[in-house]
PDB file of C-alpha atoms and ligand atoms in Angstrom:
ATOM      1  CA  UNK A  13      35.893 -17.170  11.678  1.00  0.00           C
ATOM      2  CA  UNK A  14      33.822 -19.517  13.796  1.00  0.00           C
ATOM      3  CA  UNK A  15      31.710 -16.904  15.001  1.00  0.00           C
ATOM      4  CA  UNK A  16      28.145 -18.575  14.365  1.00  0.00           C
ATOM      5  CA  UNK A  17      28.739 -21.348  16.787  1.00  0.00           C
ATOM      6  CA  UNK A  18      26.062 -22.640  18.950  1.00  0.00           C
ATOM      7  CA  UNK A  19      23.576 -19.781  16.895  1.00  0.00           C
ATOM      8  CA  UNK A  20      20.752 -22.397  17.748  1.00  0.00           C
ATOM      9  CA  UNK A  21      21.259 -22.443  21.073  1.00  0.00           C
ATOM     10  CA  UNK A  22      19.872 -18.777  21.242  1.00  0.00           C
ATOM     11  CA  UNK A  23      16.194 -19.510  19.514  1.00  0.00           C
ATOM     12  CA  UNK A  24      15.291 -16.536  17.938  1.00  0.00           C
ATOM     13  CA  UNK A  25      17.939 -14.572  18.857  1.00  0.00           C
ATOM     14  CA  UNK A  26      19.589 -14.981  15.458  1.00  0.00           C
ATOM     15  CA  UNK A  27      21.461 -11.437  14.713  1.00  0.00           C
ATOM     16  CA  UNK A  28      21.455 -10.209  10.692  1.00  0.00           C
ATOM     17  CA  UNK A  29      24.493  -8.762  10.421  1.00  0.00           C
ATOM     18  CA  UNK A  30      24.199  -7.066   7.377  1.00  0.00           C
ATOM     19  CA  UNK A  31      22.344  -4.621   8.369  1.00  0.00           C
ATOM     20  CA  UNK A  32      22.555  -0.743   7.051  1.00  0.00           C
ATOM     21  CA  UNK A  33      26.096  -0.551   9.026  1.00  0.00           C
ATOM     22  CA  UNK A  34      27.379  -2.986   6.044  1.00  0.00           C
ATOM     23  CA  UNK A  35      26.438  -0.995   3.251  1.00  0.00           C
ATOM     24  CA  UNK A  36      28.303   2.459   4.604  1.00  0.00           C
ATOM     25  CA  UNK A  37      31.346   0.886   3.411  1.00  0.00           C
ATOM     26  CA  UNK A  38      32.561   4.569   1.700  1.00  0.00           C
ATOM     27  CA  UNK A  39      33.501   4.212  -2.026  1.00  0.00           C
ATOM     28  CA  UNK A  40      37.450   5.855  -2.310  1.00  0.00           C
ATOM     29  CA  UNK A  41      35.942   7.567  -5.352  1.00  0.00           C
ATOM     30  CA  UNK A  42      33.051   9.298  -4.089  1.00  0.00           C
ATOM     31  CA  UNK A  43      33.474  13.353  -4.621  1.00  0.00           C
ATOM     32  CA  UNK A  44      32.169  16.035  -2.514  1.00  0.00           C
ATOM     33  CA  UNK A  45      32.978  14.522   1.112  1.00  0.00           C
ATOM     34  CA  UNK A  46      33.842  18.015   2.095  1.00  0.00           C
ATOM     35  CA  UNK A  47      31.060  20.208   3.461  1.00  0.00           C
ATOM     36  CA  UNK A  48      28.666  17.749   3.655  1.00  0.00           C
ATOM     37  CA  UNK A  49      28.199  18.014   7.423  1.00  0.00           C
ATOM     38  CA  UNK A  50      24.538  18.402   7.950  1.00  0.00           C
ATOM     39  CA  UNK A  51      22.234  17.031  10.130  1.00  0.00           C
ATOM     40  CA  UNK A  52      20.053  14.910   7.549  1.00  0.00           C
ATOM     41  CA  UNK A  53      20.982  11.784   6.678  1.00  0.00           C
ATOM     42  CA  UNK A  54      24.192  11.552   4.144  1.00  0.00           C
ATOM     43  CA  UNK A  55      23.307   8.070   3.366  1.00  0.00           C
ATOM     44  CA  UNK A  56      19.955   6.308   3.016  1.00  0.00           C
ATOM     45  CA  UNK A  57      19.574   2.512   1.651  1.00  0.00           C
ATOM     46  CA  UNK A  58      16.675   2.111  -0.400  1.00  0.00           C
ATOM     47  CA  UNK A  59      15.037  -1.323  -2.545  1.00  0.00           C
ATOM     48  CA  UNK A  60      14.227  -0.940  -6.344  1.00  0.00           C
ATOM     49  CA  UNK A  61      14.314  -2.637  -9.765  1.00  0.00           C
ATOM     50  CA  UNK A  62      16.105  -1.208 -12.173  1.00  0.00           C
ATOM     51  CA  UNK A  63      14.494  -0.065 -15.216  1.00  0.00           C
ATOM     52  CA  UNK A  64      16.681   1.592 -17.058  1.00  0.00           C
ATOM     53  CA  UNK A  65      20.973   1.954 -17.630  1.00  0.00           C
ATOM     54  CA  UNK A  66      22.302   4.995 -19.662  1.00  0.00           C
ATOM     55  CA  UNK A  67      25.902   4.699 -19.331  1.00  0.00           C
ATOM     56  CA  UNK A  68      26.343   8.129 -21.897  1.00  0.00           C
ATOM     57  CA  UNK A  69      24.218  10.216 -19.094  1.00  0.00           C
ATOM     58  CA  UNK A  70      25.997   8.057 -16.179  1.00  0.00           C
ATOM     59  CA  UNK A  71      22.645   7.324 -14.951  1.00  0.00           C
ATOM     60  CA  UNK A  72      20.304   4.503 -13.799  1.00  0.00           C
ATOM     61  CA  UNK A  73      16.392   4.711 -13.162  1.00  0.00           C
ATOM     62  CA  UNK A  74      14.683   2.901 -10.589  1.00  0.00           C
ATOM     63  CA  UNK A  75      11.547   2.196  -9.365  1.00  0.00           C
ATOM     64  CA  UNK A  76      12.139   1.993  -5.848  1.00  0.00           C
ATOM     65  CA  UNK A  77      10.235   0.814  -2.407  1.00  0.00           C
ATOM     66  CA  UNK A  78       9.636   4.205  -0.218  1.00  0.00           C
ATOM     67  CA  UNK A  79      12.883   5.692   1.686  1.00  0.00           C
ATOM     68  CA  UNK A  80      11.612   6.421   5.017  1.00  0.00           C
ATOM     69  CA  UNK A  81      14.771   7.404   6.790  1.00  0.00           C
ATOM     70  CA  UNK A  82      14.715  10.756   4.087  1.00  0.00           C
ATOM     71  CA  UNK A  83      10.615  10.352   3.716  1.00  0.00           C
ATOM     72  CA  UNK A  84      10.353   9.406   0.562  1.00  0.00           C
ATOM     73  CA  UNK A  85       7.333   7.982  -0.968  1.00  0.00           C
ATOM     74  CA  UNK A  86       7.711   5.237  -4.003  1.00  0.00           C
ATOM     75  CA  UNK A  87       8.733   5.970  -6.943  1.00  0.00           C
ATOM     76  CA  UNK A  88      10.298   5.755 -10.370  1.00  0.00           C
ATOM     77  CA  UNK A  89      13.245   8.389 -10.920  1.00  0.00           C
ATOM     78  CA  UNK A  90      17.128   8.018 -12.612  1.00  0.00           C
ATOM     79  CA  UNK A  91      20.027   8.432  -9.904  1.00  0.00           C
ATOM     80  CA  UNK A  92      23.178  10.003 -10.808  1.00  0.00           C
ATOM     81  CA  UNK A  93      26.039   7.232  -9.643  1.00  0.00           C
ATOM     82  CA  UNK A  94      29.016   7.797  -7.957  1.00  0.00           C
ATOM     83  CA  UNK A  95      31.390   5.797 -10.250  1.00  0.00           C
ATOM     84  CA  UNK A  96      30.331   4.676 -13.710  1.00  0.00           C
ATOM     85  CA  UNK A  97      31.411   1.286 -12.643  1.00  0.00           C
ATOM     86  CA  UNK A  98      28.060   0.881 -11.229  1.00  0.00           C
ATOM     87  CA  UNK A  99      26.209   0.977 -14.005  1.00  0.00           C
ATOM     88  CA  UNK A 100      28.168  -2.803 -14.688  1.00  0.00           C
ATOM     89  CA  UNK A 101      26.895  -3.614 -11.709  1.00  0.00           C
ATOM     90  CA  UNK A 102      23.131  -4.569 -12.472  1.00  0.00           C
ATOM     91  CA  UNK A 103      21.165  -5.026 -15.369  1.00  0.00           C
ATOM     92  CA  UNK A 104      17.580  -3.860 -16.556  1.00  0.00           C
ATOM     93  CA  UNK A 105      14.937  -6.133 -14.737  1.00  0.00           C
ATOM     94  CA  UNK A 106      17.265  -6.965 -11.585  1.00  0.00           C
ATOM     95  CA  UNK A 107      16.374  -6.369  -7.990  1.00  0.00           C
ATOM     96  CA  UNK A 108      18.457  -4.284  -5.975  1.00  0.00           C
ATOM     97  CA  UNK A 109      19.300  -2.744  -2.878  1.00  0.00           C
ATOM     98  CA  UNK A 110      21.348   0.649  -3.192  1.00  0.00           C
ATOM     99  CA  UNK A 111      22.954   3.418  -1.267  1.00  0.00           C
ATOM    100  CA  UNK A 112      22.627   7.116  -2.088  1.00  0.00           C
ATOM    101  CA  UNK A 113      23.263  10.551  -1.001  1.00  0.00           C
ATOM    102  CA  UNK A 114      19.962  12.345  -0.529  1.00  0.00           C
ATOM    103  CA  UNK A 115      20.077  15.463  -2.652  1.00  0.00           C
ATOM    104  CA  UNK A 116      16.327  15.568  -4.255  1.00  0.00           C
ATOM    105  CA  UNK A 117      15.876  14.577  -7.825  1.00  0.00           C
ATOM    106  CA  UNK A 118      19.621  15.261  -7.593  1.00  0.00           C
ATOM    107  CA  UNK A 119      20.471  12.619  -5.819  1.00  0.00           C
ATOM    108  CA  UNK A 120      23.881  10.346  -5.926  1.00  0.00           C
ATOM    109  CA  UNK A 121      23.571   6.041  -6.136  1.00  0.00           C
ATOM    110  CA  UNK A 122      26.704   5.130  -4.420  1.00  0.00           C
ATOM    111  CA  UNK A 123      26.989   1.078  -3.868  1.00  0.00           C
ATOM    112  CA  UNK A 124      24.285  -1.360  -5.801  1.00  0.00           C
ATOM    113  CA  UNK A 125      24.005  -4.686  -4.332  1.00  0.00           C
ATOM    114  CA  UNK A 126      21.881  -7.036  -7.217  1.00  0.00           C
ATOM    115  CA  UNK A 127      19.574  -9.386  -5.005  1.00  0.00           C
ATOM    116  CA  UNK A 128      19.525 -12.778  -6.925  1.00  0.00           C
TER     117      UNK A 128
HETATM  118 CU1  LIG B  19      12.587   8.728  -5.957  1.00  0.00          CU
END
């Protein structure tokens, strides 16, 4: 698509289009759709490094940037995931930006991104 022509005619007007809309891409695996209708968030996007994988648990810990949208502050916690294929997804040390569904400590990882 040849959407991006003339971009530089509009100085500073440049639009990021992979914004949180991009990430709500719904995995065809995730469980436990139904009854989740509440008016919190279902999906927040948080920032992190990963620090640890345990794909026996089907877990990954992450020290992640504070999650405004669901308030909270930074930390360093393991996520469930919503498909073990995420834990192939990243490795110990990498950057990433992730999805989840806010649940407390009980909380679901559903799409990694690795930021190289
Ligand atoms: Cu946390």
């Amino acid at each position: 698509m040849k959407t991006q022509f003339f971009t530089l005619a509009f100085t500073g007007a440049l639009i990021v289009a992979t914004g949180p809309a991009a990430a709500q891409q719904m995995d065809p695996n995730m469980p436990g759709m139904a009854g989740t209708q509440v008016t919190k968030p279902t999906e927040a996007q948080g920032v992190g490094i990963v620090k640890a994988i345990d794909p026996a648990k089907g877990t990954i810990t992450l020290q992640h940037q504070a999650i405004t949208a669901i308030g909270w502050p930074a930390m360093t916690m393991s996520f469930k995931v919503a498909s073990p294929n995420l834990l192939k997804v990243a490795k110990v040390g990498d950057k990433v930006k992730f999805t989840l569904r806010p649940a407390g400590m009980a909380s679901t990882v559903t799409s990694i991104i690795v930021e190289r």
